[in-house]
CSV table of N, CA and C in Angstrom, one decimal:
chain,number,residue,atom,x,y,z
A,1,MET,N,-27.7,36.0,8.9
A,1,MET,CA,-27.7,35.3,7.6
A,1,MET,C,-29.2,35.0,7.3
A,2,SER,N,-29.6,35.2,6.1
A,2,SER,CA,-31.0,34.9,5.7
A,2,SER,C,-31.2,33.5,5.4
A,3,ASP,N,-32.5,33.1,5.4
A,3,ASP,CA,-32.8,31.7,5.1
A,3,ASP,C,-32.4,31.3,3.7
A,4,ALA,N,-32.5,32.2,2.8
A,4,ALA,CA,-32.1,31.9,1.4
A,4,ALA,C,-30.6,31.6,1.3
A,5,GLN,N,-29.8,32.4,2.0
A,5,GLN,CA,-28.3,32.1,2.0
A,5,GLN,C,-28.0,30.8,2.7
A,6,ALA,N,-28.7,30.5,3.8
A,6,ALA,CA,-28.4,29.2,4.4
A,6,ALA,C,-28.8,28.0,3.5
A,7,SER,N,-29.9,28.2,2.9
A,7,SER,CA,-30.4,27.1,1.9
A,7,SER,C,-29.4,26.9,0.8
A,8,THR,N,-28.9,28.0,0.3
A,8,THR,CA,-27.9,27.9,-0.8
A,8,THR,C,-26.7,27.2,-0.4
A,9,GLN,N,-26.2,27.6,0.8
A,9,GLN,CA,-25.0,26.9,1.4
A,9,GLN,C,-25.2,25.4,1.6
A,10,GLU,N,-26.4,25.0,2.1
A,10,GLU,CA,-26.7,23.6,2.3
A,10,GLU,C,-26.7,22.9,0.9
A,11,GLU,N,-27.3,23.5,-0.1
A,11,GLU,CA,-27.4,22.9,-1.4
A,11,GLU,C,-26.0,22.7,-2.0
A,12,ALA,N,-25.1,23.7,-1.8
A,12,ALA,CA,-23.7,23.6,-2.3
A,12,ALA,C,-22.9,22.6,-1.6
A,13,ALA,N,-23.2,22.4,-0.3
A,13,ALA,CA,-22.4,21.4,0.5
A,13,ALA,C,-22.8,20.0,0.1
A,14,ALA,N,-24.0,19.7,-0.3
A,14,ALA,CA,-24.4,18.4,-0.7
A,14,ALA,C,-23.7,17.8,-1.9
A,15,PRO,N,-23.6,18.6,-3.0
A,15,PRO,CA,-22.8,18.1,-4.2
A,15,PRO,C,-21.3,17.9,-3.8
A,16,ALA,N,-20.7,18.8,-3.0
A,16,ALA,CA,-19.3,18.6,-2.6
A,16,ALA,C,-19.1,17.3,-1.8
A,17,ALA,N,-20.0,17.0,-0.9
A,17,ALA,CA,-19.9,15.7,-0.1
A,17,ALA,C,-20.1,14.5,-1.1
A,18,ASP,N,-21.1,14.6,-2.0
A,18,ASP,CA,-21.3,13.5,-2.9
A,18,ASP,C,-20.0,13.3,-3.8
A,19,LEU,N,-19.4,14.4,-4.2
A,19,LEU,CA,-18.2,14.3,-5.1
A,19,LEU,C,-17.1,13.6,-4.3
A,20,LEU,N,-16.9,14.1,-3.1
A,20,LEU,CA,-15.8,13.5,-2.3
A,20,LEU,C,-16.1,12.0,-2.0
A,21,GLU,N,-17.3,11.6,-1.8
A,21,GLU,CA,-17.6,10.2,-1.6
A,21,GLU,C,-17.4,9.4,-2.8
A,22,ARG,N,-17.8,10.0,-4.0
A,22,ARG,CA,-17.5,9.3,-5.3
A,22,ARG,C,-16.0,9.1,-5.5
A,23,ILE,N,-15.3,10.1,-5.2
A,23,ILE,CA,-13.8,10.0,-5.4
A,23,ILE,C,-13.2,8.9,-4.5
A,24,ARG,N,-13.7,8.9,-3.2
A,24,ARG,CA,-13.2,7.8,-2.3
A,24,ARG,C,-13.6,6.5,-2.8
A,25,ARG,N,-14.8,6.3,-3.3
A,25,ARG,CA,-15.3,5.0,-3.8
A,25,ARG,C,-14.5,4.6,-5.0
A,26,HIS,N,-14.2,5.5,-5.9
A,26,HIS,CA,-13.4,5.2,-7.1
A,26,HIS,C,-12.0,4.8,-6.7
A,27,ARG,N,-11.4,5.5,-5.7
A,27,ARG,CA,-10.1,5.2,-5.2
A,27,ARG,C,-10.0,3.8,-4.6
A,28,ARG,N,-11.0,3.5,-3.8
A,28,ARG,CA,-11.1,2.2,-3.2
A,28,ARG,C,-11.2,1.1,-4.3
A,29,HIS,N,-12.0,1.3,-5.2
A,29,HIS,CA,-12.2,0.2,-6.3
A,29,HIS,C,-10.9,0.1,-7.1
A,30,THR,N,-10.3,1.2,-7.4
A,30,THR,CA,-9.0,1.2,-8.2
A,30,THR,C,-7.9,0.4,-7.4
A,31,LEU,N,-7.8,0.7,-6.1
A,31,LEU,CA,-6.8,0.0,-5.2
A,31,LEU,C,-7.1,-1.5,-5.1
A,32,GLU,N,-8.4,-1.8,-5.0
A,32,GLU,CA,-8.8,-3.2,-4.9
A,32,GLU,C,-8.4,-4.0,-6.2
A,33,LEU,N,-8.7,-3.3,-7.4
A,33,LEU,CA,-8.3,-3.9,-8.7
A,33,LEU,C,-6.8,-4.1,-8.8
A,34,LEU,N,-6.1,-3.1,-8.4
A,34,LEU,CA,-4.6,-3.2,-8.5
A,34,LEU,C,-4.0,-4.2,-7.6
A,35,THR,N,-4.6,-4.4,-6.4
A,35,THR,CA,-4.2,-5.4,-5.5
A,35,THR,C,-4.4,-6.8,-6.0
A,36,VAL,N,-5.6,-7.0,-6.6
A,36,VAL,CA,-5.9,-8.3,-7.2
A,36,VAL,C,-5.0,-8.6,-8.4
A,37,CYS,N,-4.7,-7.6,-9.2
A,37,CYS,CA,-3.8,-7.8,-10.3
A,37,CYS,C,-2.4,-8.1,-9.9
A,38,ALA,N,-1.9,-7.4,-8.9
A,38,ALA,CA,-0.6,-7.6,-8.3
A,38,ALA,C,-0.5,-9.1,-7.8
A,39,LEU,N,-1.5,-9.5,-7.0
A,39,LEU,CA,-1.4,-10.8,-6.5
A,39,LEU,C,-1.5,-11.9,-7.6
A,40,GLY,N,-2.3,-11.6,-8.6
A,40,GLY,CA,-2.4,-12.5,-9.8
A,40,GLY,C,-1.1,-12.6,-10.6
A,41,LEU,N,-0.3,-11.6,-10.5
A,41,LEU,CA,1.0,-11.7,-11.3
A,41,LEU,C,2.0,-12.6,-10.6
A,42,VAL,N,1.8,-12.8,-9.3
A,42,VAL,CA,2.8,-13.7,-8.6
A,42,VAL,C,2.9,-15.1,-9.2
A,43,PRO,N,1.8,-15.8,-9.3
A,43,PRO,CA,1.9,-17.2,-9.9
A,43,PRO,C,2.2,-17.1,-11.3
A,44,TRP,N,1.8,-16.1,-12.1
A,44,TRP,CA,2.1,-15.9,-13.5
A,44,TRP,C,3.7,-15.8,-13.6
A,45,THR,N,4.3,-15.0,-12.8
A,45,THR,CA,5.7,-14.7,-12.9
A,45,THR,C,6.5,-16.0,-12.5
A,46,VAL,N,6.0,-16.7,-11.5
A,46,VAL,CA,6.7,-18.0,-11.2
A,46,VAL,C,6.5,-19.0,-12.3
A,47,LEU,N,5.4,-19.0,-13.0
A,47,LEU,CA,5.2,-19.9,-14.1
A,47,LEU,C,6.1,-19.6,-15.2
A,48,LEU,N,6.3,-18.3,-15.5
A,48,LEU,CA,7.2,-17.9,-16.6
A,48,LEU,C,8.6,-18.2,-16.2
A,49,ALA,N,9.0,-18.0,-15.0
A,49,ALA,CA,10.4,-18.3,-14.6
A,49,ALA,C,10.7,-19.8,-14.7
A,50,MET,N,9.7,-20.6,-14.6
A,50,MET,CA,9.9,-22.1,-14.6
A,50,MET,C,9.8,-22.6,-16.1
A,51,THR,N,9.1,-21.9,-16.9
A,51,THR,CA,8.8,-22.5,-18.2
A,51,THR,C,9.4,-21.8,-19.4
A,52,LEU,N,9.8,-20.6,-19.3
A,52,LEU,CA,10.4,-19.9,-20.5
A,52,LEU,C,11.8,-20.4,-20.8
A,53,PRO,N,12.1,-20.5,-22.0
A,53,PRO,CA,13.5,-21.0,-22.4
A,53,PRO,C,14.5,-19.8,-22.1
A,54,SER,N,15.7,-20.2,-21.8
A,54,SER,CA,16.7,-19.1,-21.5
A,54,SER,C,17.3,-18.5,-22.8
A,55,VAL,N,17.1,-19.2,-23.9
A,55,VAL,CA,17.6,-18.7,-25.2
A,55,VAL,C,16.4,-18.8,-26.2
A,56,TYR,N,16.2,-17.7,-26.9
A,56,TYR,CA,15.1,-17.7,-27.9
A,56,TYR,C,15.5,-16.9,-29.1
A,57,GLU,N,15.3,-17.4,-30.2
A,57,GLU,CA,15.6,-16.7,-31.5
A,57,GLU,C,14.4,-15.7,-31.7
A,58,VAL,N,14.8,-14.4,-31.9
A,58,VAL,CA,13.8,-13.4,-32.1
A,58,VAL,C,13.7,-12.9,-33.5
A,59,ARG,N,12.5,-12.8,-34.0
A,59,ARG,CA,12.2,-12.2,-35.3
A,59,ARG,C,11.8,-10.7,-35.1
A,60,GLN,N,12.0,-9.9,-36.1
A,60,GLN,CA,11.6,-8.5,-36.1
A,60,GLN,C,12.3,-7.8,-35.0
A,61,TRP,N,13.6,-8.1,-34.7
A,61,TRP,CA,14.4,-7.5,-33.6
A,61,TRP,C,14.5,-6.0,-33.9
A,62,ARG,N,14.9,-5.6,-35.1
A,62,ARG,CA,15.1,-4.2,-35.5
A,62,ARG,C,13.8,-3.4,-35.4
A,63,VAL,N,12.7,-4.0,-35.9
A,63,VAL,CA,11.4,-3.3,-35.8
A,63,VAL,C,11.0,-3.1,-34.3
A,64,THR,N,11.3,-4.1,-33.5
A,64,THR,CA,10.9,-3.9,-32.1
A,64,THR,C,11.7,-2.8,-31.4
A,65,TRP,N,13.0,-2.8,-31.6
A,65,TRP,CA,13.8,-1.7,-31.0
A,65,TRP,C,13.6,-0.4,-31.6
A,66,VAL,N,13.5,-0.3,-32.9
A,66,VAL,CA,13.3,1.0,-33.5
A,66,VAL,C,11.9,1.6,-33.1
A,67,GLY,N,11.0,0.7,-33.1
A,67,GLY,CA,9.6,1.1,-32.7
A,67,GLY,C,9.6,1.6,-31.2
A,68,PHE,N,10.3,0.9,-30.3
A,68,PHE,CA,10.3,1.3,-29.0
A,68,PHE,C,11.0,2.7,-28.8
A,69,ASP,N,12.1,2.8,-29.5
A,69,ASP,CA,12.9,4.1,-29.4
A,69,ASP,C,12.0,5.2,-30.1
A,70,ALA,N,11.3,4.9,-31.1
A,70,ALA,CA,10.4,5.9,-31.7
A,70,ALA,C,9.3,6.3,-30.7
A,71,LEU,N,8.8,5.4,-30.0
A,71,LEU,CA,7.8,5.7,-29.0
A,71,LEU,C,8.4,6.5,-27.9
A,72,LEU,N,9.6,6.2,-27.5
A,72,LEU,CA,10.3,7.0,-26.5
A,72,LEU,C,10.5,8.4,-27.0
A,73,MET,N,10.9,8.6,-28.2
A,73,MET,CA,11.1,9.9,-28.8
A,73,MET,C,9.8,10.7,-28.8
A,74,VAL,N,8.7,10.1,-29.2
A,74,VAL,CA,7.4,10.8,-29.2
A,74,VAL,C,7.0,11.2,-27.8
A,75,ALA,N,7.3,10.3,-26.8
A,75,ALA,CA,7.0,10.7,-25.4
A,75,ALA,C,7.8,11.9,-25.0
A,76,MET,N,9.1,11.9,-25.3
A,76,MET,CA,10.0,13.0,-24.9
A,76,MET,C,9.5,14.3,-25.6
A,77,ALA,N,9.2,14.2,-26.9
A,77,ALA,CA,8.8,15.4,-27.6
A,77,ALA,C,7.5,15.9,-27.1
A,78,ALA,N,6.6,15.0,-26.8
A,78,ALA,CA,5.3,15.4,-26.2
A,78,ALA,C,5.5,16.1,-24.8
A,79,THR,N,6.4,15.6,-24.0
A,79,THR,CA,6.7,16.1,-22.7
A,79,THR,C,7.3,17.5,-22.9
A,80,ALA,N,8.2,17.7,-23.8
A,80,ALA,CA,8.8,19.0,-24.1
A,80,ALA,C,7.8,20.0,-24.6
A,81,LEU,N,7.0,19.6,-25.5
A,81,LEU,CA,5.9,20.5,-26.1
A,81,LEU,C,4.9,20.9,-25.0
A,82,LEU,N,4.4,19.9,-24.3
A,82,LEU,CA,3.4,20.2,-23.2
A,82,LEU,C,4.1,21.1,-22.1
A,83,GLY,N,5.3,20.9,-21.9
A,83,GLY,CA,6.0,21.7,-20.9
A,83,GLY,C,6.1,23.2,-21.4
A,84,TRP,N,6.5,23.3,-22.6
A,84,TRP,CA,6.7,24.7,-23.2
A,84,TRP,C,5.3,25.4,-23.2
A,85,LEU,N,4.2,24.6,-23.5
A,85,LEU,CA,2.9,25.2,-23.5
A,85,LEU,C,2.3,25.4,-22.1
A,86,ARG,N,3.0,24.9,-21.1
A,86,ARG,CA,2.6,24.9,-19.7
A,86,ARG,C,1.2,24.3,-19.5
A,87,HIS,N,1.1,23.2,-20.2
A,87,HIS,CA,-0.2,22.4,-20.1
A,87,HIS,C,-0.1,21.3,-19.0
A,88,ARG,N,-1.1,21.2,-18.2
A,88,ARG,CA,-1.1,20.3,-17.1
A,88,ARG,C,-0.9,18.8,-17.5
A,89,ALA,N,-1.2,18.4,-18.8
A,89,ALA,CA,-1.0,17.1,-19.3
A,89,ALA,C,0.5,16.7,-19.3
A,90,VAL,N,1.4,17.7,-19.1
A,90,VAL,CA,2.8,17.4,-19.0
A,90,VAL,C,3.1,16.3,-17.9
A,91,ILE,N,2.3,16.3,-16.9
A,91,ILE,CA,2.4,15.3,-15.8
A,91,ILE,C,2.3,13.9,-16.3
A,92,VAL,N,1.3,13.7,-17.1
A,92,VAL,CA,1.1,12.3,-17.7
A,92,VAL,C,2.2,12.0,-18.7
A,93,SER,N,2.5,12.9,-19.5
A,93,SER,CA,3.6,12.7,-20.5
A,93,SER,C,5.0,12.5,-19.9
A,94,ALA,N,5.3,13.2,-18.9
A,94,ALA,CA,6.6,13.1,-18.2
A,94,ALA,C,6.6,11.8,-17.5
A,95,THR,N,5.6,11.3,-16.8
A,95,THR,CA,5.5,10.0,-16.2
A,95,THR,C,5.7,8.9,-17.2
A,96,THR,N,5.0,9.0,-18.3
A,96,THR,CA,5.1,8.0,-19.4
A,96,THR,C,6.6,7.9,-19.9
A,97,THR,N,7.2,9.1,-20.1
A,97,THR,CA,8.6,9.1,-20.6
A,97,THR,C,9.5,8.5,-19.5
A,98,ALA,N,9.3,8.8,-18.3
A,98,ALA,CA,10.1,8.2,-17.2
A,98,ALA,C,10.0,6.7,-17.2
A,99,VAL,N,8.8,6.2,-17.3
A,99,VAL,CA,8.6,4.7,-17.3
A,99,VAL,C,9.3,4.1,-18.5
A,100,LEU,N,9.1,4.7,-19.7
A,100,LEU,CA,9.8,4.2,-20.9
A,100,LEU,C,11.3,4.2,-20.8
A,101,LEU,N,11.8,5.2,-20.1
A,101,LEU,CA,13.3,5.3,-20.0
A,101,LEU,C,13.8,4.2,-19.0
A,102,ILE,N,13.0,3.9,-18.0
A,102,ILE,CA,13.4,2.8,-17.1
A,102,ILE,C,13.3,1.5,-17.8
A,103,CYS,N,12.2,1.3,-18.6
A,103,CYS,CA,12.1,0.0,-19.3
A,103,CYS,C,13.3,-0.1,-20.4
A,104,ASP,N,13.6,1.0,-21.0
A,104,ASP,CA,14.7,1.0,-22.0
A,104,ASP,C,16.0,0.6,-21.3
A,105,ALA,N,16.3,1.1,-20.2
A,105,ALA,CA,17.5,0.8,-19.5
A,105,ALA,C,17.5,-0.7,-19.1
A,106,TRP,N,16.4,-1.2,-18.6
A,106,TRP,CA,16.3,-2.6,-18.2
A,106,TRP,C,16.5,-3.5,-19.3
A,107,PHE,N,15.8,-3.3,-20.4
A,107,PHE,CA,16.0,-4.2,-21.6
A,107,PHE,C,17.4,-4.1,-22.2
A,108,ASP,N,17.9,-2.9,-22.3
A,108,ASP,CA,19.2,-2.7,-22.9
A,108,ASP,C,20.3,-3.5,-22.1
A,109,VAL,N,20.2,-3.4,-20.8
A,109,VAL,CA,21.2,-4.1,-19.9
A,109,VAL,C,21.0,-5.6,-19.9
A,110,SER,N,19.7,-6.0,-19.6
A,110,SER,CA,19.5,-7.4,-19.4
A,110,SER,C,19.6,-8.2,-20.7
A,111,LEU,N,19.4,-7.6,-21.8
A,111,LEU,CA,19.5,-8.3,-23.1
A,111,LEU,C,21.0,-8.3,-23.6
A,112,ALA,N,21.8,-7.5,-23.0
A,112,ALA,CA,23.2,-7.4,-23.4
A,112,ALA,C,24.1,-8.3,-22.5
A,113,PHE,N,23.5,-8.9,-21.4
A,113,PHE,CA,24.4,-9.8,-20.6
A,113,PHE,C,25.0,-10.8,-21.4
A,114,GLY,N,26.3,-11.1,-21.2
A,114,GLY,CA,27.0,-12.1,-21.9
A,114,GLY,C,27.6,-11.6,-23.2
A,115,THR,N,27.5,-10.3,-23.5
A,115,THR,CA,28.0,-9.8,-24.7
A,115,THR,C,29.0,-8.6,-24.3
A,116,SER,N,29.7,-8.2,-25.3
A,116,SER,CA,30.6,-7.1,-25.1
A,116,SER,C,29.8,-5.8,-24.9
A,117,GLY,N,28.6,-5.7,-25.4
A,117,GLY,CA,27.8,-4.5,-25.4
A,117,GLY,C,27.2,-4.2,-24.0
A,118,VAL,N,27.4,-5.1,-23.0
A,118,VAL,CA,26.8,-4.9,-21.7
A,118,VAL,C,27.4,-3.7,-21.0
A,119,TRP,N,28.7,-3.4,-21.3
A,119,TRP,CA,29.3,-2.2,-20.6
A,119,TRP,C,28.7,-0.9,-21.1
A,120,LEU,N,28.6,-0.8,-22.5
A,120,LEU,CA,28.0,0.4,-23.0
A,120,LEU,C,26.5,0.6,-22.5
A,121,SER,N,25.8,-0.5,-22.6
A,121,SER,CA,24.4,-0.5,-22.1
A,121,SER,C,24.3,-0.1,-20.6
A,122,SER,N,25.2,-0.6,-19.8
A,122,SER,CA,25.2,-0.2,-18.4
A,122,SER,C,25.6,1.2,-18.2
A,123,VAL,N,26.6,1.7,-18.9
A,123,VAL,CA,27.0,3.1,-18.8
A,123,VAL,C,25.8,4.1,-19.2
A,124,LEU,N,25.2,3.7,-20.3
A,124,LEU,CA,24.0,4.6,-20.8
A,124,LEU,C,22.9,4.5,-19.8
A,125,ALA,N,22.6,3.3,-19.2
A,125,ALA,CA,21.6,3.2,-18.3
A,125,ALA,C,21.9,4.0,-17.0
A,126,ALA,N,23.1,3.9,-16.5
A,126,ALA,CA,23.5,4.6,-15.2
A,126,ALA,C,23.7,6.1,-15.4
A,127,CYS,N,24.1,6.5,-16.6
A,127,CYS,CA,24.5,7.9,-16.7
A,127,CYS,C,23.5,8.7,-17.5
A,128,VAL,N,22.6,8.1,-18.3
A,128,VAL,CA,21.7,8.9,-19.1
A,128,VAL,C,20.2,8.5,-18.8
A,129,GLU,N,19.8,7.2,-19.0
A,129,GLU,CA,18.4,6.9,-19.0
A,129,GLU,C,17.8,6.9,-17.6
A,130,LEU,N,18.5,6.3,-16.6
A,130,LEU,CA,17.9,6.3,-15.3
A,130,LEU,C,18.0,7.7,-14.6
A,131,PRO,N,19.1,8.4,-14.7
A,131,PRO,CA,19.0,9.8,-14.1
A,131,PRO,C,18.0,10.7,-14.7
A,132,LEU,N,17.8,10.6,-16.0
A,132,LEU,CA,16.7,11.4,-16.7
A,132,LEU,C,15.3,10.9,-16.2
A,133,ALA,N,15.1,9.6,-16.1
A,133,ALA,CA,13.8,9.1,-15.6
A,133,ALA,C,13.6,9.6,-14.2
A,134,PHE,N,14.6,9.5,-13.3
A,134,PHE,CA,14.4,9.9,-11.9
A,134,PHE,C,14.2,11.4,-11.8
A,135,TYR,N,14.9,12.2,-12.7
A,135,TYR,CA,14.7,13.6,-12.7
A,135,TYR,C,13.2,14.0,-13.1
A,136,LEU,N,12.7,13.3,-14.1
A,136,LEU,CA,11.3,13.5,-14.5
A,136,LEU,C,10.3,13.1,-13.4
A,137,ILE,N,10.6,12.0,-12.7
A,137,ILE,CA,9.7,11.6,-11.6
A,137,ILE,C,9.7,12.7,-10.5
A,138,ARG,N,10.9,13.2,-10.2
A,138,ARG,CA,11.0,14.2,-9.1
A,138,ARG,C,10.3,15.5,-9.5
A,139,ARG,N,10.4,15.8,-10.8
A,139,ARG,CA,9.7,17.0,-11.3
A,139,ARG,C,8.1,16.8,-11.2
A,140,VAL,N,7.7,15.6,-11.6
A,140,VAL,CA,6.3,15.3,-11.6
A,140,VAL,C,5.8,15.4,-10.1
A,141,MET,N,6.5,14.8,-9.2
A,141,MET,CA,6.1,14.9,-7.8
A,141,MET,C,6.1,16.3,-7.3
A,142,SER,N,7.0,17.2,-7.7
A,142,SER,CA,6.9,18.6,-7.3
A,142,SER,C,5.7,19.3,-7.9
A,143,MET,N,5.4,18.9,-9.1
A,143,MET,CA,4.2,19.5,-9.7
A,143,MET,C,2.9,19.1,-9.0
A,144,LEU,N,2.9,17.8,-8.6
A,144,LEU,CA,1.7,17.3,-7.9
A,144,LEU,C,1.6,17.9,-6.6
A,145,SER,N,2.7,18.2,-5.9
A,145,SER,CA,2.6,18.9,-4.6
A,145,SER,C,2.0,20.3,-4.7
A,146,LEU,N,2.0,20.9,-5.9
A,146,LEU,CA,1.5,22.2,-6.0
A,146,LEU,C,0.0,22.2,-6.4
A,147,ALA,N,-0.5,21.0,-6.7
A,147,ALA,CA,-1.9,20.9,-7.2
A,147,ALA,C,-2.9,21.3,-6.1
A,148,GLN,N,-4.0,21.9,-6.5
A,148,GLN,CA,-5.0,22.3,-5.6
A,148,GLN,C,-6.1,21.2,-5.6
A,149,TRP,N,-6.3,20.6,-4.5
A,149,TRP,CA,-7.4,19.5,-4.4
A,149,TRP,C,-8.7,20.2,-4.0
A,150,PRO,N,-9.8,19.5,-4.2
A,150,PRO,CA,-11.1,20.1,-3.9
A,150,PRO,C,-11.2,20.3,-2.4
A,151,THR,N,-11.8,21.4,-2.0
A,151,THR,CA,-11.9,21.7,-0.5
A,151,THR,C,-13.1,20.9,0.1
A,152,ALA,N,-13.0,20.6,1.4
A,152,ALA,CA,-14.1,19.8,2.0
A,152,ALA,C,-15.3,20.7,2.1
A,153,LYS,N,-15.2,22.0,2.3
A,153,LYS,CA,-16.3,22.9,2.4
A,153,LYS,C,-16.4,23.7,1.2
A,154,PRO,N,-17.6,24.0,0.7
A,154,PRO,CA,-17.7,24.9,-0.5
A,154,PRO,C,-17.2,26.3,-0.1
A,155,ALA,N,-16.6,27.0,-1.0
A,155,ALA,CA,-16.1,28.4,-0.8
A,155,ALA,C,-17.1,29.3,-0.2
A,156,ALA,N,-18.4,29.2,-0.6
A,156,ALA,CA,-19.4,30.1,-0.1
A,156,ALA,C,-19.7,29.9,1.4
A,157,ALA,N,-19.5,28.7,1.9
A,157,ALA,CA,-19.8,28.4,3.3
A,157,ALA,C,-18.7,29.0,4.2
A,158,ASP,N,-17.5,29.2,3.6
A,158,ASP,CA,-16.4,29.7,4.5
A,158,ASP,C,-15.8,31.0,3.9
A,159,SER,N,-16.7,31.9,3.6
A,159,SER,CA,-16.3,33.2,3.0
A,159,SER,C,-15.5,34.1,3.9
A,160,SER,N,-15.6,33.8,5.3
A,160,SER,CA,-14.9,34.7,6.2
A,160,SER,C,-13.4,34.4,6.2
A,161,SER,N,-13.0,33.2,5.9
A,161,SER,CA,-11.5,32.9,5.9
A,161,SER,C,-11.0,33.1,4.5
A,162,SER,N,-9.7,33.6,4.5
A,162,SER,CA,-9.1,33.8,3.2
A,162,SER,C,-8.7,32.5,2.6
A,163,SER,N,-8.6,32.5,1.3
A,163,SER,CA,-8.3,31.2,0.5
A,163,SER,C,-6.8,30.8,0.8
A,164,SER,N,-6.0,31.7,1.2
A,164,SER,CA,-4.6,31.3,1.5
A,164,SER,C,-4.4,30.6,2.8
A,165,THR,N,-5.4,30.7,3.7
A,165,THR,CA,-5.2,30.0,5.0
A,165,THR,C,-6.0,28.7,5.0
A,166,ARG,N,-6.9,28.5,4.1
A,166,ARG,CA,-7.8,27.3,4.0
A,166,ARG,C,-6.9,26.1,3.6
A,167,GLN,N,-7.0,25.0,4.3
A,167,GLN,CA,-6.3,23.8,3.9
A,167,GLN,C,-7.1,23.0,2.9
A,168,PRO,N,-6.5,22.5,1.8
A,168,PRO,CA,-7.3,21.7,0.9
A,168,PRO,C,-7.6,20.4,1.4
A,169,ALA,N,-8.7,19.8,1.1
A,169,ALA,CA,-9.1,18.5,1.6
A,169,ALA,C,-8.5,17.5,0.7
A,170,ARG,N,-8.0,16.4,1.2
A,170,ARG,CA,-7.5,15.3,0.4
A,170,ARG,C,-8.6,14.4,0.0
A,171,PRO,N,-8.7,14.0,-1.3
A,171,PRO,CA,-9.7,13.2,-1.8
A,171,PRO,C,-9.6,11.7,-1.3
A,172,ASP,N,-8.4,11.4,-0.8
A,172,ASP,CA,-8.2,10.0,-0.3
A,172,ASP,C,-8.4,9.9,1.2
A,173,ALA,N,-8.8,10.9,1.8
A,173,ALA,CA,-9.0,10.9,3.3
A,173,ALA,C,-10.1,10.0,3.7
């Protein structure tokens, strides 16, 4: 191997190492932020449980529910369109749709307690909304398992091994 090739390989390895370190640092900061937020929600949730009234008259009920269902419809349509186009953003759209479906099931059932509509809401949640949400989550997880993560070594440094035998490096390692 010539000195020029060795120098090129060393230069290529430095940006890859910097990239992996930046990914690790961003991951750590994100996890720290989420941990602080989760811990901060504990006293807030206790405060709400102790101070919110059990009955509250709501204004704009129709606008709220129609707006939420319109948002759910847009998320589903975006997921379908991105899926048909085979665009990788389908992962974000499908995850968003799944979360909205879970929220819809929760609010439908919890707000129908004490009314005759609780049975219909429960059946829709158990037979339609939650199964579809969990199906979308399962599909997203399978798509993520197929994702190619950046390799620990640049491809030029390991040209002797085939790409099918090289294991991808995990950015969270």
